[in-house]
Short mmCIF file of C-alpha atoms and ligand atoms in Angstrom, two decimals:
data_model
loop_
_atom_site.label_atom_id
_atom_site.label_comp_id
_atom_site.label_asym_id
_atom_site.label_seq_id
_atom_site.Cartn_x
_atom_site.Cartn_y
_atom_site.Cartn_z
CA MET Y 1 -2.15 15.85 35.01
CA ALA Y 2 -3.48 14.89 32.02
CA ASN Y 3 -4.27 18.18 29.28
CA THR Y 4 -7.51 19.43 28.09
CA ALA Y 5 -8.30 21.04 24.84
CA GLU Y 6 -10.65 24.76 25.83
CA LEU Y 7 -13.46 24.81 23.38
CA THR Y 8 -15.64 27.66 22.88
CA VAL Y 9 -18.93 27.66 21.28
CA ASP Y 10 -22.00 29.98 20.75
CA GLY Y 11 -21.22 31.46 24.50
CA LYS Y 12 -20.20 28.35 25.89
CA SER Y 13 -16.55 25.81 26.75
CA TYR Y 14 -16.08 22.46 26.31
CA SER Y 15 -12.73 20.77 27.52
CA PHE Y 16 -11.99 17.62 25.76
CA PRO Y 17 -8.34 15.76 26.95
CA THR Y 18 -5.53 15.34 25.15
CA LEU Y 19 -3.29 12.61 24.02
CA GLU Y 20 -0.21 11.87 23.33
CA GLY Y 21 1.40 9.39 21.51
CA THR Y 22 5.07 7.28 22.34
CA GLU Y 23 6.79 9.95 19.96
CA HIS Y 24 5.44 12.45 21.01
CA GLU Y 25 2.73 13.13 18.72
CA LYS Y 26 -0.48 15.16 20.28
CA ALA Y 27 -4.31 14.91 19.63
CA PHE Y 28 -7.09 16.33 20.67
CA ASP Y 29 -9.42 12.97 22.79
CA ILE Y 30 -12.96 14.35 20.96
CA SER Y 31 -15.29 11.34 21.37
CA ASN Y 32 -17.83 13.61 23.11
CA LEU Y 33 -17.92 16.15 21.18
CA ARG Y 34 -21.06 16.00 19.40
CA ASP Y 35 -22.87 14.84 22.72
CA GLN Y 36 -21.59 17.96 24.72
CA THR Y 37 -21.34 20.19 21.38
CA GLY Y 38 -23.73 19.26 18.59
CA TYR Y 39 -21.00 19.95 16.80
CA VAL Y 40 -19.34 17.45 14.60
CA THR Y 41 -15.90 17.99 12.44
CA LEU Y 42 -15.11 18.06 8.95
CA ASP Y 43 -11.58 17.65 7.55
CA ARG Y 44 -11.60 16.02 4.06
CA GLY Y 45 -9.56 13.33 3.54
CA TYR Y 46 -9.16 12.83 6.93
CA LYS Y 47 -5.83 15.46 6.59
CA ASN Y 48 -6.01 16.31 10.10
CA THR Y 49 -8.00 13.51 11.70
CA GLY Y 50 -6.35 9.92 13.82
CA ALA Y 51 -8.97 7.05 13.45
CA THR Y 52 -7.12 5.21 15.70
CA LYS Y 53 -4.35 4.46 18.36
CA SER Y 54 -1.75 2.20 16.49
CA ALA Y 55 1.92 0.04 17.64
CA ILE Y 56 2.31 -0.76 14.65
CA THR Y 57 4.00 1.82 12.20
CA PHE Y 58 5.45 5.61 12.73
CA LEU Y 59 6.65 7.92 10.92
CA ASP Y 60 7.70 11.53 10.57
CA GLY Y 61 6.85 13.80 6.91
CA GLU Y 62 8.56 16.84 8.61
CA LEU Y 63 11.67 14.86 9.42
CA GLY Y 64 11.27 12.09 6.70
CA ILE Y 65 11.32 9.29 9.80
CA LEU Y 66 10.07 5.31 8.89
CA GLN Y 67 9.98 2.99 11.45
CA TYR Y 68 8.14 -0.05 11.74
CA ARG Y 69 7.23 -1.68 15.33
CA GLY Y 70 10.29 0.60 16.98
CA TYR Y 71 13.02 -0.41 13.76
CA SER Y 72 13.91 2.05 11.14
CA ILE Y 73 13.02 1.36 8.00
CA GLU Y 74 16.79 2.00 6.00
CA ASP Y 75 17.92 -0.48 9.16
CA LEU Y 76 15.81 -3.48 8.09
CA ALA Y 77 16.00 -2.74 4.05
CA ALA Y 78 19.41 -3.45 4.88
CA LYS Y 79 19.66 -6.28 7.51
CA ALA Y 80 15.68 -7.95 7.27
CA SER Y 81 14.14 -10.21 4.82
CA PHE Y 82 10.96 -9.36 3.63
CA LEU Y 83 9.21 -12.86 5.41
CA GLU Y 84 11.41 -11.33 9.15
CA VAL Y 85 9.37 -8.08 8.76
CA ALA Y 86 6.08 -9.75 7.59
CA TYR Y 87 6.96 -11.07 11.04
CA LEU Y 88 7.61 -7.91 12.73
CA LEU Y 89 4.96 -6.25 11.63
CA ILE Y 90 2.24 -8.93 12.35
CA TYR Y 91 3.01 -10.59 15.40
CA GLY Y 92 4.93 -7.38 17.03
CA GLU Y 93 8.79 -8.79 17.91
CA LEU Y 94 11.42 -9.87 15.46
CA PRO Y 95 11.10 -13.65 15.68
CA THR Y 96 13.44 -15.45 16.67
CA LYS Y 97 15.00 -18.59 14.43
CA GLU Y 98 12.59 -20.87 15.69
CA GLU Y 99 9.93 -18.67 15.49
CA PHE Y 100 11.06 -17.50 12.00
CA ASN Y 101 10.99 -21.74 10.44
CA THR Y 102 8.00 -22.27 12.01
CA PHE Y 103 5.90 -19.28 10.32
CA GLU Y 104 8.28 -19.56 6.86
CA THR Y 105 7.36 -23.58 6.95
CA ALA Y 106 3.91 -22.66 7.78
CA ILE Y 107 4.09 -20.15 3.87
CA ARG Y 108 5.93 -22.82 1.91
CA ARG Y 109 3.31 -25.52 2.38
CA HIS Y 110 0.48 -23.15 2.04
CA THR Y 111 1.18 -21.44 -1.77
CA LEU Y 112 -0.91 -24.19 -3.36
CA VAL Y 113 -4.10 -22.62 -4.72
CA ASN Y 114 -7.47 -24.10 -4.69
CA GLU Y 115 -7.52 -25.64 -8.85
CA ASP Y 116 -11.20 -23.93 -9.29
CA MET Y 117 -9.89 -21.11 -8.63
CA ARG Y 118 -7.72 -21.63 -11.55
CA LYS Y 119 -11.20 -21.41 -13.52
CA ILE Y 120 -12.34 -17.86 -11.92
CA PHE Y 121 -9.08 -16.91 -14.00
CA ASP Y 122 -10.36 -18.40 -16.96
CA GLY Y 123 -13.43 -15.98 -16.56
CA PHE Y 124 -11.19 -12.70 -16.90
CA PRO Y 125 -9.98 -11.13 -20.59
CA VAL Y 126 -6.58 -12.44 -20.77
CA ASN Y 127 -5.71 -8.69 -20.96
CA ALA Y 128 -7.71 -7.92 -17.57
CA HIS Y 129 -5.36 -5.67 -15.51
CA PRO Y 130 -3.55 -7.60 -12.84
CA MET Y 131 -4.86 -5.61 -9.96
CA GLY Y 132 -8.53 -5.96 -11.25
CA VAL Y 133 -8.09 -10.19 -11.20
CA LEU Y 134 -5.89 -10.00 -7.93
CA SER Y 135 -8.69 -8.46 -5.50
CA SER Y 136 -11.75 -10.82 -7.25
CA LEU Y 137 -9.25 -14.11 -6.40
CA VAL Y 138 -8.53 -12.55 -3.23
CA SER Y 139 -12.24 -11.72 -1.99
CA ALA Y 140 -13.13 -15.08 -3.30
CA MET Y 141 -10.97 -16.28 -1.05
CA SER Y 142 -13.78 -16.30 1.30
CA ALA Y 143 -15.55 -18.79 -0.67
CA PHE Y 144 -12.74 -21.72 -0.73
CA TYR Y 145 -11.95 -20.87 3.32
CA PRO Y 146 -14.92 -20.06 5.28
CA ASP Y 147 -14.38 -19.42 8.93
CA LEU Y 148 -12.99 -22.66 10.49
CA GLN Y 149 -14.32 -25.56 12.52
CA GLY Y 150 -13.51 -25.04 16.40
CA GLY Y 151 -9.74 -23.58 17.41
CA SER Y 152 -9.87 -20.24 18.84
CA ASP Y 153 -10.05 -17.23 16.74
CA GLU Y 154 -6.24 -16.78 16.66
CA ASP Y 155 -5.62 -20.67 15.62
CA LYS Y 156 -8.32 -19.11 12.61
CA THR Y 157 -6.72 -15.93 11.88
CA ASP Y 158 -2.97 -17.56 11.96
CA LEU Y 159 -4.28 -19.61 10.18
CA HIS Y 160 -5.70 -16.97 7.52
CA ILE Y 161 -2.66 -14.91 7.61
CA ILE Y 162 -0.32 -17.87 6.78
CA ARG Y 163 -3.14 -18.40 3.29
CA LEU Y 164 -3.11 -15.25 2.48
CA LEU Y 165 0.94 -14.14 2.69
CA ALA Y 166 1.32 -18.02 0.69
CA LYS Y 167 -1.10 -17.64 -2.06
CA ILE Y 168 -1.26 -13.75 -2.82
CA PRO Y 169 2.42 -14.48 -4.96
CA THR Y 170 0.82 -17.48 -6.51
CA ILE Y 171 -2.58 -15.90 -7.21
CA ALA Y 172 -0.34 -12.36 -8.62
CA THR Y 173 1.57 -14.85 -10.65
CA TRP Y 174 -0.99 -16.04 -12.78
CA SER Y 175 -2.15 -13.37 -13.67
CA TYR Y 176 0.54 -11.99 -15.24
CA LYS Y 177 1.56 -15.74 -17.28
CA ARG Y 178 -1.96 -15.68 -18.45
CA SER Y 179 -1.80 -12.45 -19.97
CA LEU Y 180 1.24 -14.07 -21.98
CA GLY Y 181 -0.40 -17.18 -22.75
CA HIS Y 182 2.12 -19.07 -21.07
CA PRO Y 183 1.45 -22.15 -18.05
CA MET Y 184 0.91 -20.92 -15.35
CA ASN Y 185 3.70 -22.06 -12.96
CA TYR Y 186 3.04 -23.76 -9.42
CA PRO Y 187 5.02 -22.62 -6.63
CA LYS Y 188 7.60 -25.05 -5.44
CA ASN Y 189 8.21 -25.81 -2.27
CA GLN Y 190 11.89 -26.18 -1.57
CA LEU Y 191 12.18 -22.71 -3.18
CA ASP Y 192 12.38 -19.61 -0.51
CA TYR Y 193 9.41 -17.02 -0.43
CA ILE Y 194 10.85 -14.87 -3.38
CA PRO Y 195 12.83 -16.72 -5.01
CA ASN Y 196 9.35 -18.75 -5.54
CA PHE Y 197 7.58 -15.76 -6.89
CA LEU Y 198 10.34 -15.49 -9.47
CA ASN Y 199 10.26 -18.26 -10.92
CA MET Y 200 6.69 -18.07 -10.66
CA MET Y 201 6.95 -15.63 -13.34
CA PHE Y 202 9.62 -15.91 -15.50
CA SER Y 203 10.49 -19.96 -15.36
CA LEU Y 204 9.31 -21.85 -18.70
CA PRO Y 205 8.71 -25.36 -19.09
CA VAL Y 206 11.33 -25.21 -22.12
CA GLU Y 207 13.94 -24.10 -20.60
CA ASP Y 208 15.25 -24.07 -16.92
CA TYR Y 209 14.77 -20.77 -14.67
CA LYS Y 210 18.18 -19.33 -12.30
CA VAL Y 211 16.86 -16.65 -10.41
CA ASP Y 212 19.73 -13.94 -9.69
CA PRO Y 213 20.82 -13.01 -6.40
CA VAL Y 214 21.13 -9.40 -7.45
CA VAL Y 215 16.74 -9.68 -9.03
CA ALA Y 216 15.73 -11.61 -5.50
CA GLU Y 217 18.04 -9.67 -3.63
CA ALA Y 218 16.44 -6.02 -5.16
CA LEU Y 219 12.80 -7.59 -4.30
CA ASN Y 220 13.50 -7.85 -0.91
CA VAL Y 221 14.70 -4.71 -0.39
CA LEU Y 222 11.80 -3.48 -2.49
CA LEU Y 223 8.55 -5.82 -0.93
CA ILE Y 224 10.15 -4.68 2.84
CA LEU Y 225 10.14 -0.76 1.76
CA HIS Y 226 6.40 -1.24 0.59
CA ALA Y 227 5.11 -3.31 4.06
CA ASP Y 228 3.68 -1.16 6.20
CA HIS Y 229 2.71 3.10 6.12
CA GLU Y 230 0.37 4.02 9.12
CA GLN Y 231 -3.02 4.81 8.05
CA ASN Y 232 -2.55 5.79 4.49
CA CYS Y 233 -5.94 5.03 2.40
CA SER Y 234 -5.35 0.95 1.36
CA THR Y 235 -4.65 0.89 4.95
CA SER Y 236 -8.09 2.71 5.99
CA THR Y 237 -10.03 1.18 4.21
CA VAL Y 238 -8.87 -2.54 5.63
CA ARG Y 239 -9.56 -0.88 8.29
CA LEU Y 240 -12.66 0.21 7.94
CA VAL Y 241 -13.89 -3.13 6.01
CA GLY Y 242 -13.13 -4.93 8.94
CA SER Y 243 -14.68 -2.90 11.67
CA SER Y 244 -17.69 -3.94 10.20
CA GLN Y 245 -16.84 -7.22 10.94
CA ALA Y 246 -15.89 -8.79 7.91
CA ASN Y 247 -13.95 -11.21 6.91
CA ILE Y 248 -9.73 -10.58 6.57
CA TYR Y 249 -10.05 -11.69 2.64
CA SER Y 250 -12.81 -9.38 1.74
CA SER Y 251 -11.16 -6.67 4.10
CA ILE Y 252 -7.59 -7.92 2.22
CA SER Y 253 -9.46 -7.46 -1.53
CA ALA Y 254 -11.09 -3.83 -0.96
CA GLY Y 255 -7.30 -2.80 -0.10
CA ILE Y 256 -5.74 -3.99 -3.24
CA SER Y 257 -8.44 -2.47 -4.58
CA ALA Y 258 -7.91 0.73 -3.04
CA LEU Y 259 -4.32 0.86 -3.89
CA TRP Y 260 -5.06 0.25 -7.04
CA GLY Y 261 -5.66 3.95 -7.57
CA PRO Y 262 -3.62 6.49 -9.69
CA LEU Y 263 -2.98 8.03 -6.52
CA HIS Y 264 -2.35 5.60 -4.85
CA GLY Y 265 -0.37 1.99 -5.18
CA GLY Y 266 -1.43 2.80 -8.90
CA ALA Y 267 0.65 5.71 -8.78
CA ASN Y 268 4.09 3.52 -9.63
CA GLN Y 269 2.75 2.31 -13.08
CA GLU Y 270 2.23 6.16 -14.39
CA VAL Y 271 5.80 7.14 -13.00
CA ILE Y 272 6.49 4.86 -15.38
CA GLU Y 273 4.13 6.47 -18.08
CA MET Y 274 4.32 9.57 -17.45
CA LEU Y 275 8.65 9.33 -17.62
CA GLU Y 276 8.29 7.69 -21.13
CA ASP Y 277 5.60 9.99 -22.40
CA ILE Y 278 9.03 12.18 -21.47
CA LYS Y 279 11.20 9.98 -23.19
CA ALA Y 280 8.97 10.47 -27.01
CA ASP Y 281 8.81 13.78 -26.10
CA GLY Y 282 12.39 14.30 -25.91
CA GLY Y 283 13.54 14.08 -22.48
CA ASP Y 284 12.81 17.72 -22.03
CA VAL Y 285 11.96 17.59 -18.34
CA SER Y 286 11.37 21.58 -17.93
CA LYS Y 287 8.32 21.22 -20.15
CA TYR Y 288 6.58 19.00 -17.97
CA VAL Y 289 7.13 20.69 -14.48
CA GLU Y 290 5.62 23.69 -16.68
CA MET Y 291 2.68 21.48 -17.09
CA ALA Y 292 2.63 19.55 -13.69
CA LYS Y 293 2.68 23.83 -12.14
CA ASN Y 294 0.24 24.25 -14.72
CA ALA Y 295 -2.26 21.03 -13.71
CA LYS Y 296 -5.41 22.72 -12.90
CA THR Y 297 -5.24 24.01 -16.76
CA THR Y 298 -3.22 21.49 -18.22
CA GLY Y 299 -4.75 18.31 -15.80
CA PHE Y 300 -0.96 17.16 -15.92
CA ARG Y 301 -0.20 15.68 -12.44
CA LEU Y 302 3.26 14.93 -11.85
CA PHE Y 303 3.06 11.52 -10.55
CA GLY Y 304 5.51 9.91 -7.85
CA PHE Y 305 6.02 13.30 -6.61
CA GLY Y 306 4.31 15.15 -3.72
CA HIS Y 307 2.61 12.90 -0.24
CA ARG Y 308 0.07 13.52 1.83
CA VAL Y 309 2.49 13.01 5.27
CA TYR Y 310 5.65 13.69 4.14
CA LYS Y 311 6.44 17.37 3.47
CA ASN Y 312 10.61 16.05 3.20
CA PHE Y 313 11.77 12.77 1.23
CA ASP Y 314 9.50 10.01 1.72
CA PRO Y 315 12.73 7.91 3.18
CA ARG Y 316 11.79 5.39 0.68
CA ALA Y 317 12.04 7.35 -2.09
CA LYS Y 318 15.52 8.05 -1.49
CA ILE Y 319 16.60 4.31 -0.71
CA ILE Y 320 15.14 2.99 -3.95
CA LYS Y 321 17.16 6.11 -5.73
CA LYS Y 322 20.34 4.46 -4.02
CA ALA Y 323 18.88 1.00 -5.27
CA ALA Y 324 18.44 1.39 -9.00
CA ASP Y 325 21.56 3.45 -9.56
CA ASP Y 326 23.10 0.04 -7.68
CA VAL Y 327 21.04 -2.77 -9.21
CA LEU Y 328 21.07 -1.22 -13.26
CA SER Y 329 24.33 -1.42 -12.73
CA LYS Y 330 24.88 -4.94 -11.15
CA LEU Y 331 22.18 -6.10 -14.10
CA GLY Y 332 23.77 -3.94 -16.66
CA VAL Y 333 20.83 -2.63 -17.37
CA ASN Y 334 20.93 1.23 -19.15
CA ASP Y 335 17.33 2.89 -19.15
CA PRO Y 336 17.20 6.22 -20.19
CA VAL Y 337 14.07 6.94 -18.71
CA LEU Y 338 16.84 6.92 -14.73
CA GLU Y 339 18.15 9.79 -15.96
CA ILE Y 340 14.73 11.60 -16.81
CA ALA Y 341 14.42 11.05 -13.87
CA LYS Y 342 16.56 12.08 -12.20
CA GLY Y 343 16.32 15.01 -14.14
CA LEU Y 344 13.45 15.58 -13.32
CA GLU Y 345 13.56 15.32 -9.72
CA GLU Y 346 16.43 18.21 -10.60
CA ALA Y 347 14.09 20.51 -11.72
CA ALA Y 348 11.10 20.05 -9.44
CA LEU Y 349 13.03 20.94 -6.27
CA HIS Y 350 14.36 23.83 -7.49
CA ASP Y 351 11.12 25.38 -8.88
CA ASP Y 352 9.34 26.86 -5.71
CA TYR Y 353 6.03 25.77 -6.91
CA PHE Y 354 7.34 21.99 -5.48
CA VAL Y 355 9.77 23.37 -2.52
CA SER Y 356 6.54 26.26 -1.67
CA ARG Y 357 4.28 22.77 -1.63
CA LYS Y 358 7.03 20.51 0.08
CA LEU Y 359 6.07 18.49 -2.95
CA TYR Y 360 9.11 15.55 -2.97
CA PRO Y 361 9.87 12.15 -4.54
CA ASN Y 362 7.58 9.73 -3.64
CA VAL Y 363 8.08 5.74 -3.01
CA ASP Y 364 6.53 5.69 -6.48
CA PHE Y 365 8.90 7.53 -8.10
CA TYR Y 366 11.94 5.42 -8.28
CA SER Y 367 9.97 2.10 -7.82
CA GLY Y 368 9.30 1.39 -11.27
CA ILE Y 369 12.28 1.52 -12.72
CA ILE Y 370 13.84 -1.40 -10.96
CA TYR Y 371 10.95 -3.11 -11.43
CA ARG Y 372 11.60 -2.93 -15.09
CA ALA Y 373 15.11 -3.53 -14.62
CA LEU Y 374 14.04 -7.30 -12.50
CA GLY Y 375 11.93 -7.59 -16.35
CA ILE Y 376 8.36 -7.14 -13.71
CA PRO Y 377 5.94 -5.23 -16.49
CA THR Y 378 4.64 -2.29 -15.69
CA ASN Y 379 1.15 -3.42 -15.17
CA MET Y 380 2.36 -5.77 -12.53
CA PHE Y 381 3.97 -3.26 -10.50
CA THR Y 382 0.91 -1.98 -8.22
CA VAL Y 383 0.69 -5.93 -7.93
CA LEU Y 384 4.40 -5.82 -6.61
CA PHE Y 385 3.33 -2.74 -4.50
CA ALA Y 386 0.46 -4.69 -3.02
CA ILE Y 387 2.72 -8.08 -2.32
CA GLY Y 388 4.82 -6.10 -0.03
CA ARG Y 389 1.48 -4.06 1.90
CA LEU Y 390 0.36 -6.94 2.55
CA PRO Y 391 1.99 -7.50 5.79
CA GLY Y 392 1.60 -4.22 6.76
CA TRP Y 393 -2.96 -4.42 6.37
CA ILE Y 394 -3.07 -8.47 7.60
CA ALA Y 395 -1.01 -6.07 11.35
CA GLN Y 396 -3.33 -3.31 10.89
CA TRP Y 397 -6.75 -5.59 10.69
CA LYS Y 398 -5.44 -7.57 13.00
CA GLU Y 399 -4.26 -5.16 15.56
CA MET Y 400 -7.97 -3.48 14.74
CA ARG Y 401 -9.66 -6.35 15.45
CA GLU Y 402 -7.85 -7.45 19.13
CA GLN Y 403 -8.15 -3.62 20.09
CA LYS Y 404 -12.32 -4.10 19.50
CA GLU Y 405 -12.34 -0.79 17.34
CA PRO Y 406 -15.90 0.53 17.13
CA ILE Y 407 -17.65 -0.07 13.59
CA GLY Y 408 -16.38 2.99 11.07
CA ARG Y 409 -18.58 4.87 10.87
CA PRO Y 410 -18.12 8.95 9.22
CA ARG Y 411 -20.68 11.81 9.93
CA GLN Y 412 -21.25 14.57 7.57
CA ILE Y 413 -22.39 18.08 6.99
CA TYR Y 414 -26.00 17.77 4.81
CA THR Y 415 -26.24 20.48 1.63
CA GLY Y 416 -29.07 19.18 -0.40
CA ALA Y 417 -32.76 20.26 0.02
CA THR Y 418 -34.71 20.84 2.77
CA LEU Y 419 -38.43 18.65 3.04
CA ARG Y 420 -40.32 19.03 0.51
CA GLU Y 421 -43.41 17.80 -0.58
CA PHE Y 422 -43.44 14.92 -3.21
CA LYS Y 423 -45.38 15.64 -6.48
CA PRO Y 424 -47.00 13.39 -8.78
CA LEU Y 425 -45.15 12.23 -11.74
CA ASP Y 426 -48.20 14.18 -13.95
CA GLN Y 427 -48.09 17.36 -12.13
CA ARG Y 428 -43.86 17.33 -12.92
C1 SDX W 1 1.35 6.08 -1.63
O1 SDX W 1 -0.41 7.54 2.49
C2 SDX W 1 0.49 6.85 2.01
O2 SDX W 1 0.94 6.94 3.12
C3 SDX W 1 0.61 6.77 0.53
C4 SDX W 1 1.84 5.89 0.49
C5 SDX W 1 1.82 4.61 1.26
O3 SDX W 1 3.03 4.01 1.74
O4 SDX W 1 0.72 4.04 1.49
O5 SDX W 1 3.31 6.69 0.67
C6 SDX W 1 1.57 5.52 -1.03
O6 SDX W 1 0.10 6.75 -2.21
C7 SDX W 1 2.56 7.39 -2.75
C8 SDX W 1 2.16 8.38 -2.91
C9 SDX W 1 1.55 8.75 -5.08
N1 SDX W 1 0.35 9.51 -5.52
C10 SDX W 1 1.51 10.13 -6.64
O7 SDX W 1 2.01 9.94 -6.45
C11 SDX W 1 0.64 10.75 -7.16
C12 SDX W 1 1.05 12.12 -7.60
N2 SDX W 1 1.04 12.95 -6.22
C13 SDX W 1 -0.62 13.75 -5.61
O8 SDX W 1 -1.25 13.49 -6.82
C14 SDX W 1 -0.93 14.53 -4.28
O9 SDX W 1 0.84 14.48 -3.58
C15 SDX W 1 -1.27 12.95 -3.18
C16 SDX W 1 -2.13 12.73 -3.75
C17 SDX W 1 0.40 12.00 -2.95
C18 SDX W 1 -1.02 13.47 -1.77
O10 SDX W 1 -2.17 14.88 -2.72
P1 SDX W 1 -2.37 15.45 -1.02
O11 SDX W 1 -1.68 15.74 0.20
O12 SDX W 1 -4.06 15.71 -1.14
O13 SDX W 1 -2.09 17.21 -1.81
P2 SDX W 1 -2.84 18.39 -2.97
O14 SDX W 1 -3.35 17.12 -3.82
O15 SDX W 1 -4.05 18.78 -1.64
O16 SDX W 1 -1.77 18.72 -3.21
C19 SDX W 1 -1.09 19.91 -2.51
C20 SDX W 1 -0.83 20.89 -3.96
C21 SDX W 1 -1.76 21.50 -4.93
O17 SDX W 1 -1.75 22.67 -5.23
P3 SDX W 1 -2.44 23.52 -4.71
O18 SDX W 1 -3.78 23.31 -4.83
O19 SDX W 1 -1.64 23.78 -3.42
O20 SDX W 1 -1.98 24.97 -6.23
O21 SDX W 1 0.09 20.25 -3.85
C22 SDX W 1 -0.15 19.90 -5.94
C23 SDX W 1 -1.09 20.06 -5.73
O22 SDX W 1 -1.78 20.67 -6.89
N3 SDX W 1 0.44 18.99 -5.84
C24 SDX W 1 0.70 18.96 -7.26
C25 SDX W 1 1.64 17.29 -7.05
N4 SDX W 1 1.18 16.67 -5.93
C26 SDX W 1 0.17 18.08 -5.75
N5 SDX W 1 1.61 19.65 -8.31
C27 SDX W 1 1.80 18.63 -9.28
N6 SDX W 1 1.87 17.20 -8.95
C28 SDX W 1 1.92 16.28 -7.91
N7 SDX W 1 2.72 15.52 -7.77
#
């Protein structure tokens, strides 16, 4: 028997159906709430509000569980390639060898960016933040790839998906190379996805560049860990923009902009800058823990800590923390901020302010330490997050379209002035 939730308001009782997902998450279906009761709900930041049903990613914040299409993040990070995970998120199943070869070959053949897009680069100051450049260039892709003539919607969408996955690493590296005054590198079709990205990032015409397999493997894990995270801020942005029938490039561009915020994907850059400040200030982590506890007066926040959903360890942070030790020792890198990060974690997790608020390290707390060891500059950290999150944004946008979700349009509670008469200027 379908369950119902009873609501009594203004002396009247109402019933609303409840539903339960495959992982036993429960919801009240309030699709008819306003029609039935005249009330809307208020839920700032959507902390208690489900925006959709989705079959892509499941996470359990209390238990620290994360699964993409039913596969554990631990399994995928240890055994899969990033493009396999991209295919899994977007098409719902791990690809067969044939499906993977077709997918990977299509991506290889679309890595070139229209030369006219390089002219857009020239309009940016060389010190422009690469997230702003990336968001602008991805939006510009809608001008270069308007709706394909003919072909079914699936063919159109599949080609746009390939173009995004293929060209975003190229665009990302170009903003970095331009900021250094180095020549922008072209993709090489003989290289795999991640080595191609590393080659475009670091190779110079004056010497051969050899991809370090340790670096490539570390990046493979990091991109997988960032690939999707159900209805987070930037993914919800992609879905909301796409719900108006805006094209996929504009939707993804909006997601990149949302991710840039320091409370979201921009936190990985903030974490390293915070750790560097603590190092420069003598490395006294307890001083910064106290500052974070008095955030209302100090305005200081411990970046990389806390999460809207995880009230336990972020499973990605656990994997990244272990990988940080492993990668840095393999690369022979001794980065003092890693020890500061561990000290900060230790101090915070033994302090009631953090324990009572269930504030644990999140995905951004250790990721920057590995990116830095790989030679990635700090202002490119969030770009790496975007490259990782791209398949998730695409998968969620595609699911939203296939489910024919209605245009997103939340309600509000108005608290402004009630009706009043206009007074001409000379009477004010
Ligand atoms: C990502 O949603 C996702 O899935 C995102 C993400 C993904 O993969 O897409 O996981 C990626 O964005 C990770 C989060 C990266 N952001 C940061 O590291 C920034 C620092 N963290 C916070 O700003 C905060 O924890 C949020 C934004 C992540 C979550 O904010 P919430 O859920 O709105 O929680 P809140 O701000 O209401 O905090 C609750 C309490 C407050 O104290 P009180 O008002 O109860 O006294 O905890 C405190 C906050 O002041 N608090 C912190 C803190 N985070 C929360 N205090 C000190 N340092 C922090 N980092």
